Structure formats: structure tokens, C-alpha cells
Coordinates of N, CA and C in Angstrom, one line a residue:
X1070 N -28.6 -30.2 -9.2 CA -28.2 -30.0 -7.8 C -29.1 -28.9 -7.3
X1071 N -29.7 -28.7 -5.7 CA -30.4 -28.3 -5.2 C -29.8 -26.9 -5.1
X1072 N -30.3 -25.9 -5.0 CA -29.6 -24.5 -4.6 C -29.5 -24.5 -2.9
X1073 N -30.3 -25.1 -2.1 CA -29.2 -25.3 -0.5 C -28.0 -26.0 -0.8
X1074 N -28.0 -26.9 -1.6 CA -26.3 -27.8 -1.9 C -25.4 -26.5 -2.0
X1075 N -26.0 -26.2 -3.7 CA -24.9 -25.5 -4.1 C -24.5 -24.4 -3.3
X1076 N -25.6 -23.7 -2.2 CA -25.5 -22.7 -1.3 C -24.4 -22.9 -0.6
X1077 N -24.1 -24.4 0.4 CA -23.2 -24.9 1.2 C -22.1 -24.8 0.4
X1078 N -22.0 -25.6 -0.4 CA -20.9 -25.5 -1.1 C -20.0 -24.1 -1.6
X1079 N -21.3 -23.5 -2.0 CA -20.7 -21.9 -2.0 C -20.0 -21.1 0.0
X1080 N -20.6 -21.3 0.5 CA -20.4 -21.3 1.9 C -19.4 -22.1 2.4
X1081 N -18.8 -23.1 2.1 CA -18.0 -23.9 2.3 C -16.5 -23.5 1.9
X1082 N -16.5 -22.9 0.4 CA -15.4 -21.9 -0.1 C -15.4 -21.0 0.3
X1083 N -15.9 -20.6 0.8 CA -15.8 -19.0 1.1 C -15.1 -18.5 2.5
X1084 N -15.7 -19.7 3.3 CA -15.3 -19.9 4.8 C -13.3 -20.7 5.0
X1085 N -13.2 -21.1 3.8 CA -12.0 -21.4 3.4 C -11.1 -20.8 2.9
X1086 N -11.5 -20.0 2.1 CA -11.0 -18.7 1.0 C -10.3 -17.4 2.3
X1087 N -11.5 -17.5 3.1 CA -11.4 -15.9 4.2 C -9.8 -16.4 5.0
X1088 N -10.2 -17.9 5.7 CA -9.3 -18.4 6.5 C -7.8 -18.6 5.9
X1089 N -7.7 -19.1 4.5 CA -6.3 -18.5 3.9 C -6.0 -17.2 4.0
X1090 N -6.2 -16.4 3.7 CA -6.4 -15.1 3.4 C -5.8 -14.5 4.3
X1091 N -6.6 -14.4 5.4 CA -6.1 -14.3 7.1 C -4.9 -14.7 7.1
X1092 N -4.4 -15.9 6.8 CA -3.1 -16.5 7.4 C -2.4 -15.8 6.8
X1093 N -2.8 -15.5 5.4 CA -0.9 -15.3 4.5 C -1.1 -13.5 4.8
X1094 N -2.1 -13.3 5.6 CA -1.9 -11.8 5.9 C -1.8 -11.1 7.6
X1095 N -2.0 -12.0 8.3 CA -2.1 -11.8 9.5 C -0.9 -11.0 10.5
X1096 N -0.1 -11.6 9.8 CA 1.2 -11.3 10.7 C 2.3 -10.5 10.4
X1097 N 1.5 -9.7 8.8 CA 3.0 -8.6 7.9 C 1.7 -7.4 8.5
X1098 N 2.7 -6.5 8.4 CA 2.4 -5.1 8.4 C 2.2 -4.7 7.2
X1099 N 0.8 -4.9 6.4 CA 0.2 -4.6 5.4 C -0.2 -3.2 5.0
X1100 N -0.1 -2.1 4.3 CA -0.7 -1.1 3.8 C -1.2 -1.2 2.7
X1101 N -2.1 -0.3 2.2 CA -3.1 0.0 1.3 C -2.3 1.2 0.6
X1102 N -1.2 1.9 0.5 CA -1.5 3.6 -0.2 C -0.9 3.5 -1.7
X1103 N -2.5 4.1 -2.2 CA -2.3 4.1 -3.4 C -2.5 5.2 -4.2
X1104 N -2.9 6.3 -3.5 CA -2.6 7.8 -3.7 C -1.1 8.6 -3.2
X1105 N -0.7 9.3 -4.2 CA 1.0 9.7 -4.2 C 0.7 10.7 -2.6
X1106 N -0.5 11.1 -1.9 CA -0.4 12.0 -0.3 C -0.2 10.6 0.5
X1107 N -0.7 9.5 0.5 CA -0.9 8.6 1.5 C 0.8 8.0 1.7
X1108 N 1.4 8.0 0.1 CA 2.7 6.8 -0.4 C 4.0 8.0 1.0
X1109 N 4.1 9.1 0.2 CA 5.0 10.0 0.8 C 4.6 10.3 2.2
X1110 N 3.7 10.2 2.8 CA 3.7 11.0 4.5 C 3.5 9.4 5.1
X1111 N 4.0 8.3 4.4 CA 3.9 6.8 4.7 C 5.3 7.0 4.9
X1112 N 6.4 6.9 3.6 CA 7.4 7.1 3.6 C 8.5 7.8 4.8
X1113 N 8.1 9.1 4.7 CA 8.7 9.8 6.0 C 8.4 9.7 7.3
X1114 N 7.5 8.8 7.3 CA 7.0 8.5 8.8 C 7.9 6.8 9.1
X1115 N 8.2 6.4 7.8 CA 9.0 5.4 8.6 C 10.5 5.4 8.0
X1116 N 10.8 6.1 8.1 CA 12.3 6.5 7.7 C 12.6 7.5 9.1
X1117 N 13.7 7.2 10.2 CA 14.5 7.6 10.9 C 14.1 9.1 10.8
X1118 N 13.7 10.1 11.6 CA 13.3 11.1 11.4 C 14.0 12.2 11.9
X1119 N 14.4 13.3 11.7 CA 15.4 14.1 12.5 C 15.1 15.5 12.3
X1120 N 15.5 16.4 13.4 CA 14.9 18.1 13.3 C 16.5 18.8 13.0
X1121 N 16.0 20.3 12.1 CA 17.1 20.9 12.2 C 17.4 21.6 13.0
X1122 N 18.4 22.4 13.2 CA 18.8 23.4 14.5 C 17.3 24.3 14.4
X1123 N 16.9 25.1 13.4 CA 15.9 26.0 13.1 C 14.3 25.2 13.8
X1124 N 14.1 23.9 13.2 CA 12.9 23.2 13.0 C 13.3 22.9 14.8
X1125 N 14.2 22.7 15.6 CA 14.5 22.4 17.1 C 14.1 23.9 17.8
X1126 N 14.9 25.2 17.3 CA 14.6 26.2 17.9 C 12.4 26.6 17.9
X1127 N 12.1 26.5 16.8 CA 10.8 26.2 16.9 C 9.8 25.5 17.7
X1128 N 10.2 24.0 17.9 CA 9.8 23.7 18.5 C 10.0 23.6 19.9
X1129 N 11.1 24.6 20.5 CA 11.2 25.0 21.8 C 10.2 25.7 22.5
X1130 N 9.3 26.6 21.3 CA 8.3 27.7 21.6 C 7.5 26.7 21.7
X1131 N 6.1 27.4 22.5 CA 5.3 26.8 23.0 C 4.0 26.4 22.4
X1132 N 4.1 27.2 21.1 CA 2.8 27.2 20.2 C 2.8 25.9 20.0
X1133 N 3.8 24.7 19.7 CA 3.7 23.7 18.8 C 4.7 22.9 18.8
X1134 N 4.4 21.1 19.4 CA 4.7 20.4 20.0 C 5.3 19.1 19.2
X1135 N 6.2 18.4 19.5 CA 6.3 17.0 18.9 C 5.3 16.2 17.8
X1136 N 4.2 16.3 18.9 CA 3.1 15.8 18.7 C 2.2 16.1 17.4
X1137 N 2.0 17.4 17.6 CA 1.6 18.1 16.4 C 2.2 17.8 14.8
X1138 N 3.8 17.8 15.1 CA 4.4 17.2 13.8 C 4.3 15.7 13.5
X1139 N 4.0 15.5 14.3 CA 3.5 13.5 14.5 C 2.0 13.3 13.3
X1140 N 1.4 14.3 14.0 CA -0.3 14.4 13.6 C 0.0 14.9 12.0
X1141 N 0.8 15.5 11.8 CA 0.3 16.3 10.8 C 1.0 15.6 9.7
X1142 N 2.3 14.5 9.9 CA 2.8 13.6 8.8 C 2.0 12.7 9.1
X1143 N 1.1 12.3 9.7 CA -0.5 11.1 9.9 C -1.0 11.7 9.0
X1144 N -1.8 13.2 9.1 CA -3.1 13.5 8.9 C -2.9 14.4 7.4
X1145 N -1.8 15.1 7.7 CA -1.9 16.1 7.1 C -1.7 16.1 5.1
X1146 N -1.5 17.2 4.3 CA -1.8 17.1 2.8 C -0.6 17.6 1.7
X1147 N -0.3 17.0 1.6 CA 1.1 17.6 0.7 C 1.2 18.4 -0.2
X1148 N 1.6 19.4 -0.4 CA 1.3 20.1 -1.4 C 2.1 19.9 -2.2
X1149 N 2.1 19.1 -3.6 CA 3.2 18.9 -4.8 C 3.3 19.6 -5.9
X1150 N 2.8 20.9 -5.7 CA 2.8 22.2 -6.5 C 4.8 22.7 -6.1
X1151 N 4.1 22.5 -4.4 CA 5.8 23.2 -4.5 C 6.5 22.1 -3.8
X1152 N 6.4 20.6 -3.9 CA 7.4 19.6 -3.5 C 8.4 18.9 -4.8
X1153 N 8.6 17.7 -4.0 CA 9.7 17.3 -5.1 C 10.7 17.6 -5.5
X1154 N 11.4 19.2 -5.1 CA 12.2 19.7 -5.3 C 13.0 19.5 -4.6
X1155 N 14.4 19.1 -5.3 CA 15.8 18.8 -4.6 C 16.5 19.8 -4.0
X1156 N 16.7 19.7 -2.9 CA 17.3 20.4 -2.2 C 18.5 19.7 -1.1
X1157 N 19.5 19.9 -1.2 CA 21.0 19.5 -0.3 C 20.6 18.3 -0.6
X1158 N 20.6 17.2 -1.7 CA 20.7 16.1 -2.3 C 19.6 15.3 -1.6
X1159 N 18.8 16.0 -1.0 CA 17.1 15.3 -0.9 C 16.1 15.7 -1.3
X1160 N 15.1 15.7 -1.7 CA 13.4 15.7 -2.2 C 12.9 16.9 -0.5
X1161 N 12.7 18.0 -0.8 CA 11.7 18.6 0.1 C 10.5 18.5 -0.3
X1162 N 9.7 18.1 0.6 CA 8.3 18.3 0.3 C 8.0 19.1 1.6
X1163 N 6.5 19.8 0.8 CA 5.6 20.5 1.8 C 4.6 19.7 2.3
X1164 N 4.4 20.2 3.4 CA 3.0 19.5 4.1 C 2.4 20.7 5.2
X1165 N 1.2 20.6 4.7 CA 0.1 21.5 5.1 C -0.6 20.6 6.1
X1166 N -0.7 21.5 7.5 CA -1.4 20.1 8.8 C -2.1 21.3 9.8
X1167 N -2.7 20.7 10.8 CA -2.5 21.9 12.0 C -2.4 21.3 13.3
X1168 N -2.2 22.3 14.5 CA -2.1 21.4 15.1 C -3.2 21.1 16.2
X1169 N -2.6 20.5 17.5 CA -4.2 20.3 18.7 C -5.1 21.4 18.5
X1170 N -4.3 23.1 18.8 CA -4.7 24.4 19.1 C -5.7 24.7 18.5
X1171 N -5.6 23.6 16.9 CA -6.4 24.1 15.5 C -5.4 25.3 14.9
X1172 N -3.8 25.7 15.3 CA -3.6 26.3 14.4 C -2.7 25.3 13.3
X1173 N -2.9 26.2 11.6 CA -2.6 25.7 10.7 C -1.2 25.9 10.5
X1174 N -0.2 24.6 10.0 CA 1.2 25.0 10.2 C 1.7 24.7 8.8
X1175 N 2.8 24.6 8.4 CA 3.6 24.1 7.3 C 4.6 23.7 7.5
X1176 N 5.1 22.3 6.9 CA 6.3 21.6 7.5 C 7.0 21.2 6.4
X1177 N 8.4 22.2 6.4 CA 9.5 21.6 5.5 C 9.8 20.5 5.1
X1178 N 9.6 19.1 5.0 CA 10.8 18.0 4.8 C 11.8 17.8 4.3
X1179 N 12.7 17.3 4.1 CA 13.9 17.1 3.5 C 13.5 15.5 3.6
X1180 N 13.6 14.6 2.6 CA 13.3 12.9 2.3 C 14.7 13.0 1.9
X1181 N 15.4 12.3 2.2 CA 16.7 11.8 1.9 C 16.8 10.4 1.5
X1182 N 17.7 9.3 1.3 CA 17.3 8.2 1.0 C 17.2 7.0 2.3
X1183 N 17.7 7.8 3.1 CA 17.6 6.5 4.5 C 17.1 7.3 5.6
X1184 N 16.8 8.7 5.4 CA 16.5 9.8 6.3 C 15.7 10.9 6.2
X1185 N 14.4 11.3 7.5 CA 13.9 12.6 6.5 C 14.5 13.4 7.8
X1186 N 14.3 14.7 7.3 CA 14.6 16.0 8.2 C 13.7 17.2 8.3
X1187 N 13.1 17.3 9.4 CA 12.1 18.6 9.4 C 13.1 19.6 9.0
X1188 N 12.9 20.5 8.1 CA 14.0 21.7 7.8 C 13.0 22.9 8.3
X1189 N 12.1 22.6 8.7 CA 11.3 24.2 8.7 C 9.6 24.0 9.0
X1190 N 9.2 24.3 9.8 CA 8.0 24.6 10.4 C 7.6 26.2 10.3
X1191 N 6.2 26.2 9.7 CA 5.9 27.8 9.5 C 4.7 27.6 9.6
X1192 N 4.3 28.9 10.6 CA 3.1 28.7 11.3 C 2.1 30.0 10.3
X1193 N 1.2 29.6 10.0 CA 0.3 30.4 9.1 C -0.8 31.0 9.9
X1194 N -0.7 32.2 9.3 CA -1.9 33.7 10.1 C -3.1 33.1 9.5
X1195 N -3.8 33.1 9.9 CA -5.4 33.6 10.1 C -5.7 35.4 9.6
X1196 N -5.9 35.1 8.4 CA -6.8 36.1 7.9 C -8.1 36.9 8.3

């Protein structure tokens, strides 16, 4: 067989292969996380989210906005030195983010099993 044959024919699967592929994936909300920072700030961003009295009094001040806690369970890096720890029968984890301003913050979580809870926002000095 000629190598343009075999070519088409290679070309022919391939162009078939992509177009299954597409279908059986087109229409789910697909993720990739396969590092334990991507699985957990995946996690708590779709689980019902809720602020404490403290984590609400905080963000009444002006330094630091809804938004910013949005960005920083997107963007931001977990620290699992001091997470994982149970606390009032959920998993707290830390997350290190910053915000618009460029300042750097720290954000309590509480993961519960159907719920996370900001417990605490701490805004870190500049040295």
C-alpha cells in the first residue's frame, strides 16, 4: 500500500476519533485536577459557600472585597503544613492568595461535608 493511502486512512481515523471524543465530552463540565492545591480550592469553590460573623465583620472594612476571596479560592495556594486539621467537625484549610490591591491575605476555611465556611481572613504585613 502506498504511504498517501495509508496517510488518508491515517487521516480518516483521526478525523473520527477527535469527533467522538467531542461528543462524549462536549456537554459535561469536565476538569483536569490532579494535584491535591487544584482538587481542594476545586472542592470549596463548589460547595455552597458561607462567611462567619468575624470573616463578615472583615469584610465590611474596606481593604478587601468579595471578590478578592473569589480570586484567591481561583488562584490562590494551600498551605498543608497547617491544613487538614479538624476543627468543629470540618477539615480547615489554609490558603495563601492576595488581593486586586496586591495585598497578601490568608483565608481560614472550614470544608464541611456539604458546606465550606470562611472562618477567618488575615491580612499579612509587608516586611
Amino acid at each position: 500500500m502506498k504511504f498517501i493511502h495509508r496517510f488518508a486512512y491515517y487521516l480518516v481515523g483521526l478525523v473520527m476519533g477527535v469527533f467522538f471524543v467531542s461528543l462524549v465530552f462536549s456537554g459535561k463540565d469536565t476538569r483536569c485536577n490532579y494535584f491535591p492545591n487544584a482538587r481542594v480550592l476545586n472542592d470549596l469553590r463548589n460547595k455552597p459557600f458561607h462567611y462567619s460573623e468575624k470573616a463578615s465583620q472583615i469584610l465590611a472594612e474596606s481593604w478587601i472585597d468579595t471578590s478578592d476571596v473569589k480570586n484567591t479560592l481561583q488562584f490562590g495556594d494551600v498551605v498543608f503544613d497547617k491544613s487538614n486539621v479538624v476543627v468543629k467537625k470540618g477539615k480547615l484549610y489554609v490558603i495563601e492568595g492576595k488581593t486586586l490591591k496586591n495585598q497578601e491575605i490568608i483565608l481560614q476555611v472550614i470544608n464541611y461535608e456539604n458546606r465550606a465556611v470562611l472562618d477567618d481572613i488575615i491580612k499579612v504585613k509587608k516586611e
